[in-house]
Amino acid sequence: MGRRIVPRIPLREVAMKLKSKSLAVNRSHAPALALMTLLCASRVAAQSSTGSPASTQNDRESMQVPAGAILPVMLNHGFSTKNARAGQVITGRIMQDVPLPNADKIPAGAKILGTILSVTPPGNGRASTISFRFDRLESHHRQAAIVTNLRAIASFMEVESAQTPESSPGFGTPSTWATTRQVGGDEVYGVGGPVTDELNQTVGVAVFDGVLVHVRARPGTPCRGALDPEDRLQPLWVFSSDACGVYGINGVTIQHAGRSDPLGEIILTAEAGDVKVRSGSGLLLRVVR
């Protein structure tokens, strides 16, 4: 058998064929490439029109919180005249669902934000003071600008005590049925049971995350009772229906509650030493407007 001879193709011809195939492939893919380019351009335009994630947070749906609504709050972080500074952000958590008109609500867990306004440390016989305000609510995609005053404030130990049963439940008895005593003296007879004041009068009902009661004015204190004609039930969490003032924070008093000018500014003072409010402390804020 003779040896097979393979014809030799000039390199220039090979190069020309490869180039023509490449052009053909590019032409066949041109519609797809054009579509991808159009989609990318549309995406960029959409991002430009809607803004960055940070800007979309400013487009949250507004909540309407009526004047007179009470907000039960636990502080996320403490503050004091020893280390706080003006402009510092302070935050808390709504501890119980807050009913709103039209069957709406502020859910438990919503965030409330505020700011330290001024700090005066103790010295040379001078009392220490710290002023602050809470003026914004945030919950998922919703927010509300508010003005609040301080009705009551309690130490974290008072808060813990109000959630501890007065006696151990019997064997097989759910702990939620146990009787507890609110900050301020009201008795709570388990979830679903009545809430009674110091005169044994029923003022509301206990629910899973707190109490719903008719707010009352305590004689001799500046705190007011119901502000709405229907005297609707309010969520007071661990506080009594007439809770007013400072509980369990020694030496601290409410110098200005924020109900009058300067509206919304809360001032705490201590005649001796620093004003110290620890994390886990409870506050009852009332919406002024």
PDB file of N, CA and C in Angstrom, residues 195-283:
ATOM      1  N   VAL A 195     -57.905  42.910  86.140  1.00  0.00           N
ATOM      2  CA  VAL A 195     -56.877  43.734  86.778  1.00  0.00           C
ATOM      3  C   VAL A 195     -57.611  44.640  87.759  1.00  0.00           C
ATOM      4  N   THR A 196     -57.179  44.643  89.016  1.00  0.00           N
ATOM      5  CA  THR A 196     -57.864  45.429  90.038  1.00  0.00           C
ATOM      6  C   THR A 196     -56.905  46.432  90.665  1.00  0.00           C
ATOM      7  N   ASP A 197     -57.460  47.550  91.122  1.00  0.00           N
ATOM      8  CA  ASP A 197     -56.639  48.569  91.769  1.00  0.00           C
ATOM      9  C   ASP A 197     -56.539  48.298  93.265  1.00  0.00           C
ATOM     10  N   GLU A 198     -55.968  49.253  93.987  1.00  0.00           N
ATOM     11  CA  GLU A 198     -55.751  49.063  95.425  1.00  0.00           C
ATOM     12  C   GLU A 198     -57.046  49.010  96.221  1.00  0.00           C
ATOM     13  N   LEU A 199     -58.143  49.476  95.609  1.00  0.00           N
ATOM     14  CA  LEU A 199     -59.458  49.413  96.259  1.00  0.00           C
ATOM     15  C   LEU A 199     -60.248  48.195  95.790  1.00  0.00           C
ATOM     16  N   ASN A 200     -59.567  47.296  95.082  1.00  0.00           N
ATOM     17  CA  ASN A 200     -60.164  46.062  94.566  1.00  0.00           C
ATOM     18  C   ASN A 200     -61.231  46.324  93.504  1.00  0.00           C
ATOM     19  N   GLN A 201     -61.144  47.456  92.839  1.00  0.00           N
ATOM     20  CA  GLN A 201     -62.056  47.764  91.741  1.00  0.00           C
ATOM     21  C   GLN A 201     -61.428  47.303  90.427  1.00  0.00           C
ATOM     22  N   THR A 202     -62.224  46.684  89.582  1.00  0.00           N
ATOM     23  CA  THR A 202     -61.709  46.207  88.295  1.00  0.00           C
ATOM     24  C   THR A 202     -61.474  47.391  87.367  1.00  0.00           C
ATOM     25  N   VAL A 203     -60.226  47.462  86.848  1.00  0.00           N
ATOM     26  CA  VAL A 203     -59.863  48.588  85.968  1.00  0.00           C
ATOM     27  C   VAL A 203     -59.490  48.115  84.564  1.00  0.00           C
ATOM     28  N   GLY A 204     -59.466  46.792  84.360  1.00  0.00           N
ATOM     29  CA  GLY A 204     -59.100  46.288  83.044  1.00  0.00           C
ATOM     30  C   GLY A 204     -58.969  44.781  83.040  1.00  0.00           C
ATOM     31  N   VAL A 205     -58.275  44.286  82.018  1.00  0.00           N
ATOM     32  CA  VAL A 205     -58.112  42.846  81.846  1.00  0.00           C
ATOM     33  C   VAL A 205     -56.668  42.543  81.468  1.00  0.00           C
ATOM     34  N   ALA A 206     -56.202  41.376  81.897  1.00  0.00           N
ATOM     35  CA  ALA A 206     -54.847  40.940  81.563  1.00  0.00           C
ATOM     36  C   ALA A 206     -54.846  40.233  80.213  1.00  0.00           C
ATOM     37  N   VAL A 207     -53.835  40.507  79.412  1.00  0.00           N
ATOM     38  CA  VAL A 207     -53.652  39.845  78.125  1.00  0.00           C
ATOM     39  C   VAL A 207     -52.264  39.217  78.115  1.00  0.00           C
ATOM     40  N   PHE A 208     -51.960  38.504  77.031  1.00  0.00           N
ATOM     41  CA  PHE A 208     -50.729  37.709  77.009  1.00  0.00           C
ATOM     42  C   PHE A 208     -49.476  38.544  77.207  1.00  0.00           C
ATOM     43  N   ASP A 209     -49.442  39.752  76.601  1.00  0.00           N
ATOM     44  CA  ASP A 209     -48.213  40.542  76.676  1.00  0.00           C
ATOM     45  C   ASP A 209     -48.307  41.742  77.607  1.00  0.00           C
ATOM     46  N   GLY A 210     -49.327  41.775  78.457  1.00  0.00           N
ATOM     47  CA  GLY A 210     -49.450  42.892  79.395  1.00  0.00           C
ATOM     48  C   GLY A 210     -50.865  43.023  79.921  1.00  0.00           C
ATOM     49  N   VAL A 211     -51.351  44.262  79.974  1.00  0.00           N
ATOM     50  CA  VAL A 211     -52.716  44.515  80.437  1.00  0.00           C
ATOM     51  C   VAL A 211     -53.352  45.576  79.554  1.00  0.00           C
ATOM     52  N   LEU A 212     -54.664  45.555  79.486  1.00  0.00           N
ATOM     53  CA  LEU A 212     -55.445  46.609  78.850  1.00  0.00           C
ATOM     54  C   LEU A 212     -56.337  47.198  79.934  1.00  0.00           C
ATOM     55  N   VAL A 213     -56.096  48.458  80.280  1.00  0.00           N
ATOM     56  CA  VAL A 213     -56.803  49.058  81.409  1.00  0.00           C
ATOM     57  C   VAL A 213     -57.285  50.466  81.053  1.00  0.00           C
ATOM     58  N   HIS A 214     -58.197  50.958  81.863  1.00  0.00           N
ATOM     59  CA  HIS A 214     -58.635  52.342  81.771  1.00  0.00           C
ATOM     60  C   HIS A 214     -57.662  53.187  82.596  1.00  0.00           C
ATOM     61  N   VAL A 215     -56.989  54.114  81.943  1.00  0.00           N
ATOM     62  CA  VAL A 215     -55.990  54.937  82.618  1.00  0.00           C
ATOM     63  C   VAL A 215     -56.673  55.914  83.569  1.00  0.00           C
ATOM     64  N   ARG A 216     -56.114  56.025  84.774  1.00  0.00           N
ATOM     65  CA  ARG A 216     -56.713  56.889  85.790  1.00  0.00           C
ATOM     66  C   ARG A 216     -55.680  57.869  86.326  1.00  0.00           C
ATOM     67  N   ALA A 217     -56.161  58.966  86.865  1.00  0.00           N
ATOM     68  CA  ALA A 217     -55.290  59.949  87.507  1.00  0.00           C
ATOM     69  C   ALA A 217     -55.152  59.598  88.985  1.00  0.00           C
ATOM     70  N   ARG A 218     -53.924  59.583  89.459  1.00  0.00           N
ATOM     71  CA  ARG A 218     -53.707  59.353  90.890  1.00  0.00           C
ATOM     72  C   ARG A 218     -53.748  60.698  91.615  1.00  0.00           C
ATOM     73  N   PRO A 219     -54.574  60.819  92.640  1.00  0.00           N
ATOM     74  CA  PRO A 219     -54.671  62.094  93.366  1.00  0.00           C
ATOM     75  C   PRO A 219     -53.297  62.537  93.898  1.00  0.00           C
ATOM     76  N   GLY A 220     -53.018  63.818  93.749  1.00  0.00           N
ATOM     77  CA  GLY A 220     -51.755  64.355  94.244  1.00  0.00           C
ATOM     78  C   GLY A 220     -50.607  64.251  93.264  1.00  0.00           C
ATOM     79  N   THR A 221     -50.866  63.717  92.056  1.00  0.00           N
ATOM     80  CA  THR A 221     -49.823  63.613  91.041  1.00  0.00           C
ATOM     81  C   THR A 221     -50.246  64.400  89.797  1.00  0.00           C
ATOM     82  N   PRO A 222     -49.277  64.755  88.944  1.00  0.00           N
ATOM     83  CA  PRO A 222     -49.629  65.533  87.749  1.00  0.00           C
ATOM     84  C   PRO A 222     -50.161  64.700  86.593  1.00  0.00           C
ATOM     85  N   CYS A 223     -50.154  63.376  86.711  1.00  0.00           N
ATOM     86  CA  CYS A 223     -50.595  62.516  85.606  1.00  0.00           C
ATOM     87  C   CYS A 223     -52.109  62.553  85.458  1.00  0.00           C
ATOM     88  N   ARG A 224     -52.548  62.585  84.206  1.00  0.00           N
ATOM     89  CA  ARG A 224     -53.978  62.680  83.918  1.00  0.00           C
ATOM     90  C   ARG A 224     -54.581  61.306  83.642  1.00  0.00           C
ATOM     91  N   GLY A 225     -55.892  61.259  83.658  1.00  0.00           N
ATOM     92  CA  GLY A 225     -56.611  60.031  83.327  1.00  0.00           C
ATOM     93  C   GLY A 225     -56.869  59.952  81.841  1.00  0.00           C
ATOM     94  N   ALA A 226     -58.043  59.448  81.482  1.00  0.00           N
ATOM     95  CA  ALA A 226     -58.393  59.295  80.067  1.00  0.00           C
ATOM     96  C   ALA A 226     -58.494  60.659  79.391  1.00  0.00           C
ATOM     97  N   LEU A 227     -57.983  60.733  78.152  1.00  0.00           N
ATOM     98  CA  LEU A 227     -58.054  61.965  77.381  1.00  0.00           C
ATOM     99  C   LEU A 227     -59.105  61.891  76.281  1.00  0.00           C
ATOM    100  N   ASP A 228     -59.609  60.691  76.013  1.00  0.00           N
ATOM    101  CA  ASP A 228     -60.615  60.512  74.965  1.00  0.00           C
ATOM    102  C   ASP A 228     -61.985  60.286  75.618  1.00  0.00           C
ATOM    103  N   PRO A 229     -63.062  60.753  75.000  1.00  0.00           N
ATOM    104  CA  PRO A 229     -64.393  60.646  75.609  1.00  0.00           C
ATOM    105  C   PRO A 229     -64.808  59.206  75.906  1.00  0.00           C
ATOM    106  N   GLU A 230     -64.396  58.261  75.050  1.00  0.00           N
ATOM    107  CA  GLU A 230     -64.829  56.876  75.259  1.00  0.00           C
ATOM    108  C   GLU A 230     -63.989  56.135  76.289  1.00  0.00           C
ATOM    109  N   ASP A 231     -62.909  56.792  76.797  1.00  0.00           N
ATOM    110  CA  ASP A 231     -62.053  56.161  77.811  1.00  0.00           C
ATOM    111  C   ASP A 231     -61.639  54.759  77.377  1.00  0.00           C
ATOM    112  N   ARG A 232     -61.029  54.661  76.200  1.00  0.00           N
ATOM    113  CA  ARG A 232     -60.657  53.363  75.645  1.00  0.00           C
ATOM    114  C   ARG A 232     -59.574  52.678  76.483  1.00  0.00           C
ATOM    115  N   LEU A 233     -59.530  51.367  76.383  1.00  0.00           N
ATOM    116  CA  LEU A 233     -58.520  50.596  77.101  1.00  0.00           C
ATOM    117  C   LEU A 233     -57.139  50.892  76.522  1.00  0.00           C
ATOM    118  N   GLN A 234     -56.157  51.010  77.413  1.00  0.00           N
ATOM    119  CA  GLN A 234     -54.792  51.351  77.010  1.00  0.00           C
ATOM    120  C   GLN A 234     -53.827  50.244  77.443  1.00  0.00           C
ATOM    121  N   PRO A 235     -52.766  50.021  76.666  1.00  0.00           N
ATOM    122  CA  PRO A 235     -51.801  48.963  76.994  1.00  0.00           C
ATOM    123  C   PRO A 235     -50.724  49.485  77.950  1.00  0.00           C
ATOM    124  N   LEU A 236     -50.750  49.032  79.196  1.00  0.00           N
ATOM    125  CA  LEU A 236     -49.801  49.541  80.187  1.00  0.00           C
ATOM    126  C   LEU A 236     -48.734  48.523  80.579  1.00  0.00           C
ATOM    127  N   TRP A 237     -48.731  47.361  79.926  1.00  0.00           N
ATOM    128  CA  TRP A 237     -47.661  46.364  80.122  1.00  0.00           C
ATOM    129  C   TRP A 237     -47.533  45.989  81.595  1.00  0.00           C
ATOM    130  N   VAL A 238     -46.496  46.465  82.306  1.00  0.00           N
ATOM    131  CA  VAL A 238     -46.285  46.088  83.707  1.00  0.00           C
ATOM    132  C   VAL A 238     -46.682  47.213  84.673  1.00  0.00           C
ATOM    133  N   PHE A 239     -47.291  48.266  84.151  1.00  0.00           N
ATOM    134  CA  PHE A 239     -47.623  49.418  84.987  1.00  0.00           C
ATOM    135  C   PHE A 239     -49.087  49.415  85.415  1.00  0.00           C
ATOM    136  N   SER A 240     -49.341  50.024  86.572  1.00  0.00           N
ATOM    137  CA  SER A 240     -50.705  50.165  87.078  1.00  0.00           C
ATOM    138  C   SER A 240     -51.462  51.228  86.298  1.00  0.00           C
ATOM    139  N   SER A 241     -52.779  51.193  86.425  1.00  0.00           N
ATOM    140  CA  SER A 241     -53.632  52.118  85.694  1.00  0.00           C
ATOM    141  C   SER A 241     -53.385  53.568  86.093  1.00  0.00           C
ATOM    142  N   ASP A 242     -52.895  53.798  87.308  1.00  0.00           N
ATOM    143  CA  ASP A 242     -52.622  55.169  87.758  1.00  0.00           C
ATOM    144  C   ASP A 242     -51.135  55.394  88.013  1.00  0.00           C
ATOM    145  N   ALA A 243     -50.273  54.564  87.431  1.00  0.00           N
ATOM    146  CA  ALA A 243     -48.825  54.710  87.625  1.00  0.00           C
ATOM    147  C   ALA A 243     -48.382  56.093  87.169  1.00  0.00           C
ATOM    148  N   CYS A 244     -47.557  56.735  87.990  1.00  0.00           N
ATOM    149  CA  CYS A 244     -47.128  58.106  87.698  1.00  0.00           C
ATOM    150  C   CYS A 244     -45.844  58.385  88.469  1.00  0.00           C
ATOM    151  N   GLY A 245     -44.813  58.865  87.769  1.00  0.00           N
ATOM    152  CA  GLY A 245     -43.576  59.219  88.451  1.00  0.00           C
ATOM    153  C   GLY A 245     -42.485  58.187  88.286  1.00  0.00           C
ATOM    154  N   VAL A 246     -41.582  58.141  89.270  1.00  0.00           N
ATOM    155  CA  VAL A 246     -40.381  57.302  89.210  1.00  0.00           C
ATOM    156  C   VAL A 246     -40.503  56.155  90.212  1.00  0.00           C
ATOM    157  N   TYR A 247     -40.173  54.950  89.755  1.00  0.00           N
ATOM    158  CA  TYR A 247     -40.243  53.761  90.601  1.00  0.00           C
ATOM    159  C   TYR A 247     -38.894  53.041  90.585  1.00  0.00           C
ATOM    160  N   GLY A 248     -38.298  52.913  91.764  1.00  0.00           N
ATOM    161  CA  GLY A 248     -37.095  52.072  91.909  1.00  0.00           C
ATOM    162  C   GLY A 248     -35.798  52.672  91.403  1.00  0.00           C
ATOM    163  N   ILE A 249     -35.769  53.947  91.034  1.00  0.00           N
ATOM    164  CA  ILE A 249     -34.524  54.603  90.624  1.00  0.00           C
ATOM    165  C   ILE A 249     -34.228  55.663  91.678  1.00  0.00           C
ATOM    166  N   ASN A 250     -33.430  55.298  92.650  1.00  0.00           N
ATOM    167  CA  ASN A 250     -33.215  56.132  93.828  1.00  0.00           C
ATOM    168  C   ASN A 250     -32.629  57.491  93.482  1.00  0.00           C
ATOM    169  N   GLY A 251     -33.200  58.515  94.110  1.00  0.00           N
ATOM    170  CA  GLY A 251     -32.671  59.863  93.985  1.00  0.00           C
ATOM    171  C   GLY A 251     -33.042  60.593  92.719  1.00  0.00           C
ATOM    172  N   VAL A 252     -33.728  59.943  91.793  1.00  0.00           N
ATOM    173  CA  VAL A 252     -34.069  60.557  90.511  1.00  0.00           C
ATOM    174  C   VAL A 252     -35.529  60.995  90.524  1.00  0.00           C
ATOM    175  N   THR A 253     -35.774  62.196  90.006  1.00  0.00           N
ATOM    176  CA  THR A 253     -37.130  62.710  89.872  1.00  0.00           C
ATOM    177  C   THR A 253     -37.342  63.230  88.451  1.00  0.00           C
ATOM    178  N   ILE A 254     -38.606  63.343  88.074  1.00  0.00           N
ATOM    179  CA  ILE A 254     -38.948  63.909  86.770  1.00  0.00           C
ATOM    180  C   ILE A 254     -39.104  65.416  86.950  1.00  0.00           C
ATOM    181  N   GLN A 255     -38.135  66.165  86.451  1.00  0.00           N
ATOM    182  CA  GLN A 255     -38.187  67.619  86.565  1.00  0.00           C
ATOM    183  C   GLN A 255     -39.164  68.217  85.554  1.00  0.00           C
ATOM    184  N   HIS A 256     -39.179  67.652  84.358  1.00  0.00           N
ATOM    185  CA  HIS A 256     -40.094  68.119  83.304  1.00  0.00           C
ATOM    186  C   HIS A 256     -40.533  66.898  82.505  1.00  0.00           C
ATOM    187  N   ALA A 257     -41.839  66.683  82.378  1.00  0.00           N
ATOM    188  CA  ALA A 257     -42.354  65.477  81.732  1.00  0.00           C
ATOM    189  C   ALA A 257     -42.508  65.625  80.230  1.00  0.00           C
ATOM    190  N   GLY A 258     -42.465  66.870  79.714  1.00  0.00           N
ATOM    191  CA  GLY A 258     -42.612  67.074  78.279  1.00  0.00           C
ATOM    192  C   GLY A 258     -44.021  67.366  77.821  1.00  0.00           C
ATOM    193  N   ARG A 259     -44.940  67.532  78.790  1.00  0.00           N
ATOM    194  CA  ARG A 259     -46.336  67.783  78.435  1.00  0.00           C
ATOM    195  C   ARG A 259     -46.591  69.252  78.108  1.00  0.00           C
ATOM    196  N   SER A 260     -45.727  70.109  78.622  1.00  0.00           N
ATOM    197  CA  SER A 260     -45.827  71.545  78.350  1.00  0.00           C
ATOM    198  C   SER A 260     -44.508  72.010  77.744  1.00  0.00           C
ATOM    199  N   ASP A 261     -44.419  73.279  77.396  1.00  0.00           N
ATOM    200  CA  ASP A 261     -43.184  73.791  76.790  1.00  0.00           C
ATOM    201  C   ASP A 261     -41.992  73.639  77.740  1.00  0.00           C
ATOM    202  N   PRO A 262     -40.859  73.179  77.234  1.00  0.00           N
ATOM    203  CA  PRO A 262     -40.625  72.694  75.864  1.00  0.00           C
ATOM    204  C   PRO A 262     -41.292  71.333  75.629  1.00  0.00           C
ATOM    205  N   LEU A 263     -42.248  71.314  74.712  1.00  0.00           N
ATOM    206  CA  LEU A 263     -43.072  70.148  74.450  1.00  0.00           C
ATOM    207  C   LEU A 263     -42.214  68.965  73.983  1.00  0.00           C
ATOM    208  N   GLY A 264     -42.418  67.807  74.609  1.00  0.00           N
ATOM    209  CA  GLY A 264     -41.712  66.598  74.210  1.00  0.00           C
ATOM    210  C   GLY A 264     -40.344  66.431  74.852  1.00  0.00           C
ATOM    211  N   GLU A 265     -39.855  67.460  75.548  1.00  0.00           N
ATOM    212  CA  GLU A 265     -38.541  67.345  76.203  1.00  0.00           C
ATOM    213  C   GLU A 265     -38.727  66.818  77.619  1.00  0.00           C
ATOM    214  N   ILE A 266     -38.074  65.694  77.912  1.00  0.00           N
ATOM    215  CA  ILE A 266     -38.164  65.041  79.214  1.00  0.00           C
ATOM    216  C   ILE A 266     -36.868  65.312  79.972  1.00  0.00           C
ATOM    217  N   ILE A 267     -36.979  65.780  81.214  1.00  0.00           N
ATOM    218  CA  ILE A 267     -35.792  66.101  82.015  1.00  0.00           C
ATOM    219  C   ILE A 267     -35.840  65.308  83.313  1.00  0.00           C
ATOM    220  N   LEU A 268     -34.803  64.510  83.534  1.00  0.00           N
ATOM    221  CA  LEU A 268     -34.630  63.792  84.793  1.00  0.00           C
ATOM    222  C   LEU A 268     -33.524  64.471  85.577  1.00  0.00           C
ATOM    223  N   THR A 269     -33.670  64.502  86.894  1.00  0.00           N
ATOM    224  CA  THR A 269     -32.670  65.161  87.727  1.00  0.00           C
ATOM    225  C   THR A 269     -32.384  64.347  88.984  1.00  0.00           C
ATOM    226  N   ALA A 270     -31.171  64.533  89.514  1.00  0.00           N
ATOM    227  CA  ALA A 270     -30.770  63.903  90.779  1.00  0.00           C
ATOM    228  C   ALA A 270     -30.049  64.957  91.604  1.00  0.00           C
ATOM    229  N   GLU A 271     -30.471  65.149  92.845  1.00  0.00           N
ATOM    230  CA  GLU A 271     -29.855  66.153  93.700  1.00  0.00           C
ATOM    231  C   GLU A 271     -28.435  65.776  94.092  1.00  0.00           C
ATOM    232  N   ALA A 272     -28.165  64.482  94.176  1.00  0.00           N
ATOM    233  CA  ALA A 272     -26.828  64.019  94.533  1.00  0.00           C
ATOM    234  C   ALA A 272     -26.413  62.890  93.590  1.00  0.00           C
ATOM    235  N   GLY A 273     -25.203  62.981  93.049  1.00  0.00           N
ATOM    236  CA  GLY A 273     -24.710  61.937  92.159  1.00  0.00           C
ATOM    237  C   GLY A 273     -25.292  62.049  90.762  1.00  0.00           C
ATOM    238  N   ASP A 274     -25.001  61.033  89.959  1.00  0.00           N
ATOM    239  CA  ASP A 274     -25.432  61.022  88.566  1.00  0.00           C
ATOM    240  C   ASP A 274     -26.852  60.495  88.412  1.00  0.00           C
ATOM    241  N   VAL A 275     -27.507  60.954  87.368  1.00  0.00           N
ATOM    242  CA  VAL A 275     -28.760  60.342  86.925  1.00  0.00           C
ATOM    243  C   VAL A 275     -28.376  59.095  86.138  1.00  0.00           C
ATOM    244  N   LYS A 276     -28.860  57.930  86.581  1.00  0.00           N
ATOM    245  CA  LYS A 276     -28.540  56.671  85.905  1.00  0.00           C
ATOM    246  C   LYS A 276     -29.833  55.939  85.571  1.00  0.00           C
ATOM    247  N   VAL A 277     -30.022  55.676  84.300  1.00  0.00           N
ATOM    248  CA  VAL A 277     -31.173  54.888  83.840  1.00  0.00           C
ATOM    249  C   VAL A 277     -30.610  53.681  83.108  1.00  0.00           C
ATOM    250  N   ARG A 278     -30.819  52.496  83.652  1.00  0.00           N
ATOM    251  CA  ARG A 278     -30.188  51.293  83.112  1.00  0.00           C
ATOM    252  C   ARG A 278     -31.015  50.669  81.981  1.00  0.00           C
ATOM    253  N   SER A 279     -30.332  49.862  81.172  1.00  0.00           N
ATOM    254  CA  SER A 279     -31.045  49.111  80.124  1.00  0.00           C
ATOM    255  C   SER A 279     -32.053  48.179  80.780  1.00  0.00           C
ATOM    256  N   GLY A 280     -33.164  47.966  80.121  1.00  0.00           N
ATOM    257  CA  GLY A 280     -34.222  47.136  80.687  1.00  0.00           C
ATOM    258  C   GLY A 280     -35.212  47.914  81.531  1.00  0.00           C
ATOM    259  N   SER A 281     -34.943  49.212  81.746  1.00  0.00           N
ATOM    260  CA  SER A 281     -35.901  50.036  82.486  1.00  0.00           C
ATOM    261  C   SER A 281     -37.167  50.204  81.651  1.00  0.00           C
ATOM    262  N   GLY A 282     -38.285  50.395  82.338  1.00  0.00           N
ATOM    263  CA  GLY A 282     -39.561  50.553  81.648  1.00  0.00           C
ATOM    264  C   GLY A 282     -40.040  51.987  81.683  1.00  0.00           C
ATOM    265  N   LEU A 283     -40.668  52.425  80.612  1.00  0.00           N
ATOM    266  CA  LEU A 283     -41.227  53.769  80.533  1.00  0.00           C
ATOM    267  C   LEU A 283     -42.655  53.709  80.012  1.00  0.00           C
TER     268      LEU A 283
END
